[in-house]
Amino acid sequence: MSTYAIGDIQGCHQHFQQLLEIIGFNPSRDKLWLVGDVVNRGPNSLAVLHTLMQLGDAVIMVLGNHDLHLLMVAAGVTTEQPHDTLKSILQAPDREKLLSWLRHQRLFYHEDEYALVHAGLLPGWSVDQAEYLAQEVEVILCNDQSFQEFAPSMYGNDPDHWQDSLQGEHRWRVIINAMTRLRVCTREGKMNFAFKANPTDIPAGYVPWFNVPNRASKTHTILFGHWSALGLRMERNLIALDTGCLWGGRLTAVRLEDRTVFQVPCA
């Protein structure tokens, strides 16, 4: 059995299929760990969702900001943006089944020495605390009533840092924003959501979330995506997997057992 961690697919179904062929993926034997953003901007998000659902228990994925955006559009909280490619899902005959499947995916996952998240973790969060906090939000997303009640409050940049005393929508928004939108923060954990560029251009006072000294999650190897300008980065306790397939880069898989890298060039 092999476990393959794969970067942001974002609706690039053809390249995803090519990558599965290259790694010789066998759903009866192997596992896929997906860092989220499986839909949007690419040409065939509907096919990606259908493929993932067909793979069943062979897939473990965490939600990304584009996956949540699809849920917000479907819930009527926001509208499609000019570059969105969500219409095929929203108009699909099995739309409700697809959306329900997506809402039941994790926000964070960890197993043995690895942890899976879309964007990042705040420096004060241990892996165990992150799992506990993610489960708070997952319960809300999975329940029809609580999801409808919380959805209008999900978007927003405040609060921009964590406090144990946070409650309700403010607490859940910080958890979601950190796990699906974080790239840089201060050493104290204040998040900057405006920055999306290369690491060399980070504003003064901020650092990549994974470079904060004494980060509590250093006990595990964190697998994440979201930051395409960062590219593939493999360190002892860190693997960044968003290699910009959507932008003409590559779609990347890393076999966790030996850290072998597999890539498909994306036109």
GROMACS .gro file of C-alpha atoms in nm:
model
  267
    1MET     CA    1   0.000   0.000   0.000
    2SER     CA    2   0.119   0.352  -0.085
    3THR     CA    3  -0.009   0.692   0.026
    4TYR     CA    4   0.010   0.978  -0.224
    5ALA     CA    5  -0.033   1.340  -0.116
    6ILE     CA    6  -0.152   1.557  -0.407
    7GLY     CA    7  -0.158   1.936  -0.445
    8ASP     CA    8  -0.439   2.169  -0.550
    9ILE     CA    9  -0.632   2.017  -0.844
   10GLN     CA   10  -0.876   2.308  -0.895
   11GLY     CA   11  -1.088   2.140  -1.158
   12CYS     CA   12  -0.796   2.021  -1.375
   13HIS     CA   13  -0.943   1.676  -1.421
   14GLN     CA   14  -0.735   1.571  -1.722
   15HIS     CA   15  -0.408   1.635  -1.540
   16PHE     CA   16  -0.540   1.463  -1.229
   17GLN     CA   17  -0.621   1.153  -1.434
   18GLN     CA   18  -0.276   1.162  -1.592
   19LEU     CA   19  -0.115   1.182  -1.248
   20LEU     CA   20  -0.316   0.883  -1.125
   21GLU     CA   21  -0.190   0.685  -1.424
   22ILE     CA   22   0.172   0.785  -1.362
   23ILE     CA   23   0.164   0.674  -0.998
   24GLY     CA   24  -0.025   0.358  -1.090
   25PHE     CA   25  -0.293   0.436  -0.836
   26ASN     CA   26  -0.498   0.138  -0.720
   27PRO     CA   27  -0.796   0.237  -0.500
   28SER     CA   28  -0.820  -0.110  -0.351
   29ARG     CA   29  -0.464  -0.082  -0.222
   30ASP     CA   30  -0.348   0.281  -0.215
   31LYS     CA   31  -0.460   0.606  -0.052
   32LEU     CA   32  -0.490   0.961  -0.186
   33TRP     CA   33  -0.441   1.252   0.052
   34LEU     CA   34  -0.568   1.574  -0.108
   35VAL     CA   35  -0.482   1.920   0.029
   36GLY     CA   36  -0.811   2.072  -0.088
   37ASP     CA   37  -0.912   2.319  -0.357
   38VAL     CA   38  -1.022   2.028  -0.573
   39VAL     CA   39  -1.266   2.255  -0.760
   40ASN     CA   40  -1.289   2.594  -0.934
   41ARG     CA   41  -1.099   2.795  -1.194
   42GLY     CA   42  -1.003   2.482  -1.391
   43PRO     CA   43  -1.210   2.342  -1.679
   44ASN     CA   44  -1.380   2.036  -1.527
   45SER     CA   45  -1.457   2.059  -1.157
   46LEU     CA   46  -1.764   1.839  -1.198
   47ALA     CA   47  -1.556   1.548  -1.329
   48VAL     CA   48  -1.310   1.589  -1.043
   49LEU     CA   49  -1.587   1.556  -0.784
   50HIS     CA   50  -1.736   1.255  -0.960
   51THR     CA   51  -1.396   1.084  -0.974
   52LEU     CA   52  -1.325   1.148  -0.606
   53MET     CA   53  -1.666   1.019  -0.500
   54GLN     CA   54  -1.615   0.704  -0.707
   55LEU     CA   55  -1.282   0.641  -0.535
   56GLY     CA   56  -1.464   0.623  -0.203
   57ASP     CA   57  -1.259   0.543   0.107
   58ALA     CA   58  -0.936   0.557  -0.091
   59VAL     CA   59  -0.958   0.938  -0.071
   60ILE     CA   60  -0.886   1.152   0.232
   61MET     CA   61  -0.922   1.522   0.162
   62VAL     CA   62  -0.940   1.847   0.351
   63LEU     CA   63  -1.142   2.145   0.239
   64GLY     CA   64  -0.979   2.444   0.074
   65ASN     CA   65  -1.104   2.799   0.028
   66HIS     CA   66  -1.232   2.727  -0.324
   67ASP     CA   67  -1.424   2.422  -0.202
   68LEU     CA   68  -1.588   2.636   0.067
   69HIS     CA   69  -1.655   2.906  -0.193
   70LEU     CA   70  -1.856   2.654  -0.395
   71LEU     CA   71  -2.061   2.573  -0.086
   72MET     CA   72  -2.120   2.943  -0.019
   73VAL     CA   73  -2.233   3.008  -0.378
   74ALA     CA   74  -2.466   2.709  -0.364
   75ALA     CA   75  -2.609   2.834  -0.033
   76GLY     CA   76  -2.680   3.176  -0.184
   77VAL     CA   77  -2.439   3.354   0.052
   78THR     CA   78  -2.227   3.490  -0.232
   79THR     CA   79  -2.228   3.492  -0.612
   80GLU     CA   80  -1.994   3.342  -0.868
   81GLN     CA   81  -1.688   3.551  -0.946
   82PRO     CA   82  -1.573   3.626  -1.305
   83HIS     CA   83  -1.311   3.350  -1.309
   84ASP     CA   84  -1.519   3.084  -1.133
   85THR     CA   85  -1.599   2.760  -1.317
   86LEU     CA   86  -1.863   2.620  -1.085
   87LYS     CA   87  -2.168   2.629  -1.310
   88SER     CA   88  -2.139   2.264  -1.418
   89ILE     CA   89  -2.165   2.155  -1.053
   90LEU     CA   90  -2.441   2.398  -0.963
   91GLN     CA   91  -2.648   2.281  -1.262
   92ALA     CA   92  -2.569   1.909  -1.229
   93PRO     CA   93  -2.862   1.666  -1.179
   94ASP     CA   94  -2.680   1.525  -0.876
   95ARG     CA   95  -2.589   1.869  -0.741
   96GLU     CA   96  -2.722   1.806  -0.389
   97LYS     CA   97  -2.537   1.476  -0.358
   98LEU     CA   98  -2.211   1.642  -0.467
   99LEU     CA   99  -2.251   1.934  -0.228
  100SER     CA  100  -2.342   1.706   0.061
  101TRP     CA  101  -2.034   1.493  -0.004
  102LEU     CA  102  -1.817   1.805  -0.003
  103ARG     CA  103  -1.967   1.935   0.321
  104HIS     CA  104  -1.879   1.605   0.489
  105GLN     CA  105  -1.507   1.632   0.414
  106ARG     CA  106  -1.256   1.721   0.681
  107LEU     CA  107  -1.095   2.055   0.752
  108PHE     CA  108  -0.785   1.893   0.904
  109TYR     CA  109  -0.654   1.538   0.927
  110HIS     CA  110  -0.360   1.372   1.095
  111GLU     CA  111  -0.229   1.018   1.102
  112ASP     CA  112   0.098   0.900   1.259
  113GLU     CA  113   0.367   1.161   1.188
  114TYR     CA  114   0.172   1.345   0.915
  115ALA     CA  115  -0.093   1.618   0.926
  116LEU     CA  116  -0.298   1.742   0.631
  117VAL     CA  117  -0.439   2.094   0.597
  118HIS     CA  118  -0.515   2.321   0.302
  119ALA     CA  119  -0.332   2.641   0.399
  120GLY     CA  120  -0.167   2.633   0.738
  121LEU     CA  121  -0.184   2.633   1.116
  122LEU     CA  122  -0.145   2.919   1.359
  123PRO     CA  123   0.185   2.900   1.545
  124GLY     CA  124   0.033   2.833   1.885
  125TRP     CA  125  -0.176   2.536   1.769
  126SER     CA  126  -0.045   2.188   1.831
  127VAL     CA  127  -0.161   1.914   1.596
  128ASP     CA  128  -0.393   1.777   1.863
  129GLN     CA  129  -0.547   2.120   1.924
  130ALA     CA  130  -0.585   2.180   1.551
  131GLU     CA  131  -0.769   1.851   1.515
  132TYR     CA  132  -1.003   1.942   1.802
  133LEU     CA  133  -1.073   2.288   1.658
  134ALA     CA  134  -1.130   2.151   1.308
  135GLN     CA  135  -1.382   1.903   1.441
  136GLU     CA  136  -1.584   2.190   1.590
  137VAL     CA  137  -1.626   2.336   1.242
  138GLU     CA  138  -1.675   1.999   1.070
  139VAL     CA  139  -1.976   1.927   1.290
  140ILE     CA  140  -2.131   2.257   1.178
  141LEU     CA  141  -2.063   2.196   0.809
  142CYS     CA  142  -2.210   1.845   0.819
  143ASN     CA  143  -2.537   1.946   0.982
  144ASP     CA  144  -2.787   2.101   0.741
  145GLN     CA  145  -2.940   2.342   0.990
  146SER     CA  146  -2.618   2.459   1.158
  147PHE     CA  147  -2.452   2.504   0.819
  148GLN     CA  148  -2.735   2.725   0.692
  149GLU     CA  149  -2.721   2.930   1.013
  150PHE     CA  150  -2.344   2.977   1.007
  151ALA     CA  151  -2.290   3.021   0.631
  152PRO     CA  152  -2.380   3.393   0.618
  153SER     CA  153  -2.114   3.459   0.885
  154MET     CA  154  -1.833   3.250   0.737
  155TYR     CA  155  -1.671   3.521   0.525
  156GLY     CA  156  -1.464   3.797   0.681
  157ASN     CA  157  -1.109   3.879   0.792
  158ASP     CA  158  -1.182   3.950   1.157
  159PRO     CA  159  -1.079   3.838   1.407
  160ASP     CA  160  -0.731   3.805   1.254
  161HIS     CA  161  -0.573   3.612   1.543
  162TRP     CA  162  -0.664   3.332   1.779
  163GLN     CA  163  -0.784   3.365   2.137
  164ASP     CA  164  -0.904   3.073   2.346
  165SER     CA  165  -1.191   3.290   2.466
  166LEU     CA  166  -1.341   3.328   2.116
  167GLN     CA  167  -1.691   3.189   2.082
  168GLY     CA  168  -1.946   3.117   1.811
  169GLU     CA  169  -1.907   3.255   1.461
  170HIS     CA  170  -1.590   3.453   1.548
  171ARG     CA  171  -1.420   3.140   1.678
  172TRP     CA  172  -1.520   2.927   1.380
  173ARG     CA  173  -1.422   3.198   1.131
  174VAL     CA  174  -1.067   3.215   1.270
  175ILE     CA  175  -1.036   2.837   1.251
  176ILE     CA  176  -1.158   2.829   0.889
  177ASN     CA  177  -0.947   3.127   0.782
  178ALA     CA  178  -0.629   2.983   0.931
  179MET     CA  179  -0.676   2.638   0.785
  180THR     CA  180  -0.793   2.747   0.439
  181ARG     CA  181  -0.644   3.096   0.376
  182LEU     CA  182  -0.327   3.140   0.584
  183ARG     CA  183   0.007   3.214   0.418
  184VAL     CA  184   0.184   3.460   0.645
  185CYS     CA  185   0.141   3.583   0.999
  186THR     CA  186   0.331   3.769   1.267
  187ARG     CA  187   0.530   3.578   1.526
  188GLU     CA  188   0.233   3.630   1.758
  189GLY     CA  189  -0.005   3.470   1.507
  190LYS     CA  190  -0.179   3.775   1.355
  191MET     CA  191  -0.281   3.676   1.001
  192ASN     CA  192  -0.242   3.877   0.681
  193PHE     CA  193  -0.494   3.765   0.416
  194ALA     CA  194  -0.404   4.023   0.152
  195PHE     CA  195  -0.060   3.875   0.075
  196LYS     CA  196  -0.057   3.613  -0.205
  197ALA     CA  197   0.280   3.667  -0.376
  198ASN     CA  198   0.629   3.518  -0.364
  199PRO     CA  199   0.797   3.458  -0.027
  200THR     CA  200   1.060   3.719  -0.120
  201ASP     CA  201   0.790   3.989  -0.114
  202ILE     CA  202   0.639   3.925   0.229
  203PRO     CA  203   0.548   4.250   0.408
  204ALA     CA  204   0.762   4.365   0.699
  205GLY     CA  205   0.665   4.210   1.029
  206TYR     CA  206   0.525   3.892   0.873
  207VAL     CA  207   0.677   3.550   0.804
  208PRO     CA  208   0.548   3.232   0.643
  209TRP     CA  209   0.334   3.058   0.902
  210PHE     CA  210   0.565   2.757   0.900
  211ASN     CA  211   0.873   2.969   0.981
  212VAL     CA  212   0.744   3.110   1.308
  213PRO     CA  213   0.998   3.009   1.576
  214ASN     CA  214   0.875   2.744   1.820
  215ARG     CA  215   0.568   2.665   1.610
  216ALA     CA  216   0.370   2.410   1.814
  217SER     CA  217   0.293   2.185   1.513
  218LYS     CA  218   0.660   2.108   1.439
  219THR     CA  219   0.602   1.770   1.602
  220HIS     CA  220   0.450   1.648   1.273
  221THR     CA  221   0.516   1.680   0.902
  222ILE     CA  222   0.252   1.922   0.774
  223LEU     CA  223   0.122   1.863   0.420
  224PHE     CA  224  -0.042   2.169   0.267
  225GLY     CA  225  -0.120   2.354  -0.057
  226HIS     CA  226  -0.284   2.692  -0.125
  227TRP     CA  227   0.035   2.893  -0.189
  228SER     CA  228   0.121   2.832  -0.555
  229ALA     CA  229   0.394   3.098  -0.555
  230LEU     CA  230   0.576   2.892  -0.292
  231GLY     CA  231   0.595   2.587  -0.517
  232LEU     CA  232   0.712   2.243  -0.411
  233ARG     CA  233   0.894   2.257  -0.080
  234MET     CA  234   1.005   1.949   0.108
  235GLU     CA  235   1.162   1.976   0.451
  236ARG     CA  236   1.187   1.745   0.749
  237ASN     CA  237   0.851   1.850   0.894
  238LEU     CA  238   0.693   2.025   0.598
  239ILE     CA  239   0.573   1.943   0.244
  240ALA     CA  240   0.419   2.221   0.032
  241LEU     CA  241   0.231   2.075  -0.265
  242ASP     CA  242   0.066   2.354  -0.465
  243THR     CA  243   0.280   2.374  -0.778
  244GLY     CA  244   0.040   2.587  -0.980
  245CYS     CA  245  -0.123   2.336  -1.213
  246LEU     CA  246  -0.401   2.586  -1.277
  247TRP     CA  247  -0.147   2.849  -1.381
  248GLY     CA  248   0.044   2.630  -1.625
  249GLY     CA  249   0.276   2.478  -1.368
  250ARG     CA  250   0.256   2.116  -1.257
  251LEU     CA  251   0.028   1.888  -1.061
  252THR     CA  252   0.235   1.717  -0.794
  253ALA     CA  253   0.207   1.398  -0.592
  254VAL     CA  254   0.447   1.287  -0.320
  255ARG     CA  255   0.455   0.923  -0.207
  256LEU     CA  256   0.481   0.955   0.168
  257GLU     CA  257   0.653   0.624   0.229
  258ASP     CA  258   0.973   0.735   0.052
  259ARG     CA  259   0.901   1.098  -0.048
  260THR     CA  260   0.927   1.020  -0.419
  261VAL     CA  261   0.788   1.307  -0.628
  262PHE     CA  262   0.561   1.255  -0.930
  263GLN     CA  263   0.456   1.545  -1.152
  264VAL     CA  264   0.241   1.617  -1.456
  265PRO     CA  265   0.306   1.935  -1.661
  266CYS     CA  266  -0.008   2.144  -1.701
  267ALA     CA  267  -0.064   2.344  -2.016
   0.00000   0.00000   0.00000
